[in-house]
Short mmCIF file of C-alpha atoms in Angstrom, two decimals:
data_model
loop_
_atom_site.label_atom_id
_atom_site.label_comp_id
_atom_site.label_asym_id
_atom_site.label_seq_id
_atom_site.Cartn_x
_atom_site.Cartn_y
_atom_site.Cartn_z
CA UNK A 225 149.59 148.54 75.45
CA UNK A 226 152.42 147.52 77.87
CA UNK A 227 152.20 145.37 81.25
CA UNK A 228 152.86 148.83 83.19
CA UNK A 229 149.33 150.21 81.29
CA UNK A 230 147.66 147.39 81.40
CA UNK A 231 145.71 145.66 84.75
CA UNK A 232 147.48 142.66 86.16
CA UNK A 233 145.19 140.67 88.43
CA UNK A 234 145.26 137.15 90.11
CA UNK A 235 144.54 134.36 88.56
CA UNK A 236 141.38 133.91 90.41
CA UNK A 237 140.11 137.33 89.20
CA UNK A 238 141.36 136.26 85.50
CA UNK A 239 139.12 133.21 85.60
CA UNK A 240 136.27 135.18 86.93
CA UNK A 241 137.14 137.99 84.66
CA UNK A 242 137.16 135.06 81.55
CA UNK A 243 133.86 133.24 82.68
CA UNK A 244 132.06 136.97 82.21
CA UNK A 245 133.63 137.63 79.13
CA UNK A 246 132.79 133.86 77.65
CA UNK A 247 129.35 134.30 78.75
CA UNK A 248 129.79 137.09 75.98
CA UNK A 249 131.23 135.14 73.55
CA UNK A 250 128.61 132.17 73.78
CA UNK A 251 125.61 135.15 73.56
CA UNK A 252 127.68 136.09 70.13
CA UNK A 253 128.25 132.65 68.89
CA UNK A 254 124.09 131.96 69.46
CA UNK A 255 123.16 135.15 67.66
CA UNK A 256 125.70 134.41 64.62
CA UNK A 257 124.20 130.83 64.24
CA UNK A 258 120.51 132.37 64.34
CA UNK A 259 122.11 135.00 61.48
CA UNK A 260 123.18 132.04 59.64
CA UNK A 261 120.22 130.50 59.25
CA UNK A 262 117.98 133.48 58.58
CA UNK A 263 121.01 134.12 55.60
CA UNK A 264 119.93 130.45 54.13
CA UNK A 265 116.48 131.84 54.30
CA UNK A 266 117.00 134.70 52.07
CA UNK A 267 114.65 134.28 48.90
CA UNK A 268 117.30 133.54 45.72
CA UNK A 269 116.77 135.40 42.00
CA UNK A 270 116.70 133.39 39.03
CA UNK A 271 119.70 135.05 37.30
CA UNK A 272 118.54 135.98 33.35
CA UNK A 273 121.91 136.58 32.10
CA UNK A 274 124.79 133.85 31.98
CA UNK A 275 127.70 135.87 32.01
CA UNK A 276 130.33 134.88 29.37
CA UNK A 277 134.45 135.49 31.32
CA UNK A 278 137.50 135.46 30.06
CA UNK A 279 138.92 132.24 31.95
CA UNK A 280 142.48 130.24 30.97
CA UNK A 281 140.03 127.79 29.04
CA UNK A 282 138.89 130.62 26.99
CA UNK A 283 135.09 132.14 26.93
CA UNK A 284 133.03 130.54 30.12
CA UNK A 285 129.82 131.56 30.86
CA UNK A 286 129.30 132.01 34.89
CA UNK A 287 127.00 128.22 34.87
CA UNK A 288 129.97 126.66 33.77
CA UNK A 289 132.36 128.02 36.18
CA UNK A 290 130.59 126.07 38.69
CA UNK A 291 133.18 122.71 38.72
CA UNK A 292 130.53 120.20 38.90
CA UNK A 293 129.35 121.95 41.82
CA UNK A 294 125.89 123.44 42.84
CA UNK A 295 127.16 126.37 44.83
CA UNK A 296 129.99 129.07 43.88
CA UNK A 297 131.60 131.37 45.84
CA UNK A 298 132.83 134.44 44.25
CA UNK A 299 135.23 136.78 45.31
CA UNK A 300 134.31 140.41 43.78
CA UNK A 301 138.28 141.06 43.69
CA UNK A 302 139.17 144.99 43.12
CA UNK A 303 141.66 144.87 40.05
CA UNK A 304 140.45 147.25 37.34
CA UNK A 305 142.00 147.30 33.62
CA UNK A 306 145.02 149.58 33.43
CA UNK A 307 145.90 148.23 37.01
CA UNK A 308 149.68 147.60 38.16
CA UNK A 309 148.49 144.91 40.37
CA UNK A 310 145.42 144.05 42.64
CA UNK A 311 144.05 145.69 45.63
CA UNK A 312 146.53 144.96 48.68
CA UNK A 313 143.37 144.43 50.89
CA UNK A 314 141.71 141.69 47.97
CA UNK A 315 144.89 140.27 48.19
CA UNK A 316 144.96 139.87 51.83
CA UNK A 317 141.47 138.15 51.29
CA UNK A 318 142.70 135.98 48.53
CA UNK A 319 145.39 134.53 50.98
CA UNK A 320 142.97 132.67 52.59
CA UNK A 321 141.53 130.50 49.48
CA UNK A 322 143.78 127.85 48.67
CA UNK A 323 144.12 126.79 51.70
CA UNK A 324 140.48 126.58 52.14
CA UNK A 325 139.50 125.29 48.53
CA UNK A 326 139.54 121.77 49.14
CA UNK A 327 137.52 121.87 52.44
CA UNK A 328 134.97 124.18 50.54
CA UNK A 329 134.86 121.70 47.84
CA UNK A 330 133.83 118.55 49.99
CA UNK A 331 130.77 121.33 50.89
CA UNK A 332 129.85 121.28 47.41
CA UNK A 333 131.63 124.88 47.01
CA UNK A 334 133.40 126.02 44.20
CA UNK A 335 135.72 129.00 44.39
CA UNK A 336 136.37 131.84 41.83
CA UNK A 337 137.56 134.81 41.95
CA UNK A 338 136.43 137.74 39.43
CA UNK A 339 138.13 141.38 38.42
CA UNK A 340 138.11 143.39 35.58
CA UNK A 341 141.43 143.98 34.86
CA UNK A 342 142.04 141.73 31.74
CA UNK A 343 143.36 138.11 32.14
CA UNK A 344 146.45 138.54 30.91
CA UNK A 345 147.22 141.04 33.60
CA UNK A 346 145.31 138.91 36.39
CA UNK A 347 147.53 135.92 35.33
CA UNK A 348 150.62 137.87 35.49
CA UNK A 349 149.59 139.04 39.22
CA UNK A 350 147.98 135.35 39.92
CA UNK A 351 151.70 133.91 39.65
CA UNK A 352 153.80 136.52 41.36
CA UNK A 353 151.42 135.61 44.07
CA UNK A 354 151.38 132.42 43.99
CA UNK A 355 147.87 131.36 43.85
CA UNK A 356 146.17 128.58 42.31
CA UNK A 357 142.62 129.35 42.76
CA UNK A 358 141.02 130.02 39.05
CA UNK A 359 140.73 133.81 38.00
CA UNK A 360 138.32 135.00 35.41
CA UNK A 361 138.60 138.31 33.27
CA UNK A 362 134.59 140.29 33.50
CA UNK A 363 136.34 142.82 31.38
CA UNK A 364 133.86 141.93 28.61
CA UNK A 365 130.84 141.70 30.64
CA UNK A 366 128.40 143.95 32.69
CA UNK A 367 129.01 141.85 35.85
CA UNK A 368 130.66 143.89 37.95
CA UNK A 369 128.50 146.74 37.44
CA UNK A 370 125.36 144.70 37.50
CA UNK A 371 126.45 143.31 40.84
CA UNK A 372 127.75 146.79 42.23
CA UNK A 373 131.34 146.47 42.64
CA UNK A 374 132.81 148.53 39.80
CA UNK A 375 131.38 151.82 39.12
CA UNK A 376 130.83 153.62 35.66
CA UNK A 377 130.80 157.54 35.65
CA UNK A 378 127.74 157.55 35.19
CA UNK A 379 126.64 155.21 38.36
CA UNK A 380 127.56 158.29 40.55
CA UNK A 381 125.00 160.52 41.71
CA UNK A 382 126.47 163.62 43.52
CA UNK A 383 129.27 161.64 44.18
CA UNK A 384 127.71 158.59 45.34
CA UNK A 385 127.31 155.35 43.97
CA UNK A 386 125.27 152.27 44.79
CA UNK A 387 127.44 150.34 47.48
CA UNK A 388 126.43 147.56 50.53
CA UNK A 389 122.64 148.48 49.37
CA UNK A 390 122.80 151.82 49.80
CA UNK A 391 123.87 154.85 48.01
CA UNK A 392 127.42 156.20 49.63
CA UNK A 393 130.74 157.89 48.89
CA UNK A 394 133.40 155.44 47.60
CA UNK A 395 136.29 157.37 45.68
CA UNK A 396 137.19 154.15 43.72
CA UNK A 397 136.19 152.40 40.53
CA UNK A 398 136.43 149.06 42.26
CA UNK A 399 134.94 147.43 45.38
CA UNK A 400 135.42 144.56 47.59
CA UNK A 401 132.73 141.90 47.98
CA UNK A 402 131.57 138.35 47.78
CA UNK A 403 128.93 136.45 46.09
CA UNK A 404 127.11 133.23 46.34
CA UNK A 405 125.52 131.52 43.06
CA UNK A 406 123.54 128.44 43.35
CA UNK A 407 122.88 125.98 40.31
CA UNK A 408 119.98 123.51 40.08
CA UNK A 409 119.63 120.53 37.84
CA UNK A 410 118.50 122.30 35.14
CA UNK A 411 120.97 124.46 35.04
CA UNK A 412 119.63 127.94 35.99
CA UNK A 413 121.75 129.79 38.10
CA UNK A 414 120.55 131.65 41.33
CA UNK A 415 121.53 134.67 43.09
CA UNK A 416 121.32 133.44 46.98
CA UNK A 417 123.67 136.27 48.79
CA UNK A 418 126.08 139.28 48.61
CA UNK A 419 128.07 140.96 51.31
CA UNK A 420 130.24 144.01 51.06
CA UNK A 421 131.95 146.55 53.16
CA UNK A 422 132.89 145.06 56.50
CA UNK A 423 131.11 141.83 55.44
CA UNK A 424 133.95 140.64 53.69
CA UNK A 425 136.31 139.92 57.01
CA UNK A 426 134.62 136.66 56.80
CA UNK A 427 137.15 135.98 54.44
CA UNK A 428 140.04 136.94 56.27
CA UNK A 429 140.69 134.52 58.64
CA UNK A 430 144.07 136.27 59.71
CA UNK A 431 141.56 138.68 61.21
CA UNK A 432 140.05 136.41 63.81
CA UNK A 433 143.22 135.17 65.24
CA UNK A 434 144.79 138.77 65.33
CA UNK A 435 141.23 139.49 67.14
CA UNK A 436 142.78 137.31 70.08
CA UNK A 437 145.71 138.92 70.94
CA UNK A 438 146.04 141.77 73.20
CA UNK A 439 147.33 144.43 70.48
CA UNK A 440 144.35 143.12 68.39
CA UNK A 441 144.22 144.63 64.58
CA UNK A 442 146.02 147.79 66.20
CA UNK A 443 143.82 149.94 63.63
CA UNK A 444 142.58 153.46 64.60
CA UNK A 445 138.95 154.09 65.58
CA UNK A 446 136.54 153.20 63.48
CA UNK A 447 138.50 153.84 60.03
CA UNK A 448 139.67 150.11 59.44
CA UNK A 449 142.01 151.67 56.90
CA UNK A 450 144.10 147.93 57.38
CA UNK A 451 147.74 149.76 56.80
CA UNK A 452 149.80 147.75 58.05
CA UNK A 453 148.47 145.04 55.45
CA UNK A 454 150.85 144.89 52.41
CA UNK A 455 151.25 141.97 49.43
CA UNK A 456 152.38 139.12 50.99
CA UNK A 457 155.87 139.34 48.77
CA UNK A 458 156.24 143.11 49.82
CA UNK A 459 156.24 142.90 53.73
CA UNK A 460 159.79 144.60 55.20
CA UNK A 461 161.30 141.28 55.87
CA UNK A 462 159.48 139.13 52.98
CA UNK A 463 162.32 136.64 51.59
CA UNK A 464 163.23 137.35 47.97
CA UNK A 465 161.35 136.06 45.80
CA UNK A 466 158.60 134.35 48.09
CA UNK A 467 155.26 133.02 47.39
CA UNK A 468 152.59 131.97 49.21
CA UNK A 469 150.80 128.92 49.50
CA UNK A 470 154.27 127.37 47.57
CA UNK A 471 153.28 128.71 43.90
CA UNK A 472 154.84 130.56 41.25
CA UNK A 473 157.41 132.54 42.53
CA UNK A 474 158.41 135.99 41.48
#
């Protein structure tokens, strides 16, 4: 897109142009706040099993993990064991947490991420990133598979695999995702919410400001591939040694 493709127009026709466009923009804002609150709707499951992680504090079950908070928020981050580091596109995602943890707190939300790769390895990748948001090992656990983000040889059938509630092809052992937990006084822990696939964006926050601009995401059709995302330390013109959020360095 240049300004010798693109339409140039008045200004009067650019405010008449905008006005149609917001009247867009206000129908999509109205239907995502009537999403919202069918989403708080949803029906929760009592969750039977209180998944033990590897965590920096040693052994933590999931109802611990909660930081004297009722709700968690957990990224589904894809880092398998054997890994040399963590998805590029989790990564991307996990940009946007520190900066939001605090807000999310004073919401009564607690943030953790989750992979099975095991902790040592996470930690290792946690500092060249320089992240601070807490990390926990499932390597020991059926979580991941129980909440359909890492996939056993045996969960494919004719190459598929249960993925976003519905059996498709997904050439990986790991998959992005998020999940929200809620804990009442007692201490039971609830299922309330899961999104996957696309869902996730909701996360990356890059995403909605690059949404503005007139090159947008600049990703073909309908793949969403994301590559021109990298590591935030392994962009072309990335500093040595920088970190984000003003961590560990590498």
């Amino acid at each position: 897109m240049t300004a010798t493709t693109h339409p140039i127009v008045s200004r009067d026709r650019w405010i008449a142009d905008r006005k149609a466009l917001l009247a867009q923009e206000k129908e999509l804002t109205q239907a995502q706040d009537r999403l919202a609150e069918a989403r708080r709707a949803l029906p929760w499951v009592r969750l039977h099993t209180d998944y033990v992680f590897d965590t920096v504090d040693g052994p933590r079950a999931l109802s611990d993990l909660f930081q004297g908070r009722r709700q968690l928020l957990v990224q589904h981050f894809m880092f398998g064991p054997g890994w040399e580091q963590g998805c590029k596109s989790c990564s991307f995602m996990a940009d946007h947490l520190d900066g939001m943890a605090l807000h999310l707190a004073h919401r009564d939300i607690a943030l953790l991420v989750v992979s099975r790769a095991p902790l040592a390895d996470l930690q290792r990748f946690r500092a060249r990133m320089g992240w601070q948001f807490p990390w926990a090992s499932s390597n020991g656990n059926d979580f991941n598979r129980d909440f359909h983000v890492s996939f056993a040889p045996e969960d494919r059938q004719d190459g598929e695999v249960y993925y976003n509630f519905h059996l498709t092809p997904f050439p990986q052992t790991e998959a992005p995702g998020i999940s929200i937990f809620y804990k009442d006084d007692a201490g039971d822990v609830f299922h309330t919410y899961s999104t996957f696939g696309r869902g996730v964006e909701v996360m990356m926050g890059t995403y909605g400001l690059v949404d503005l601009t007139p090159k947008g995401r600049d990703e073909a059709g309908l793949s969403y591939t994301m590559e021109w995302v990298r590591h935030h330390d392994r962009y072309e013109d990335t500093p040595a040694g920088a970190a984000c959020c003003g961590g560990a360095k590498a």
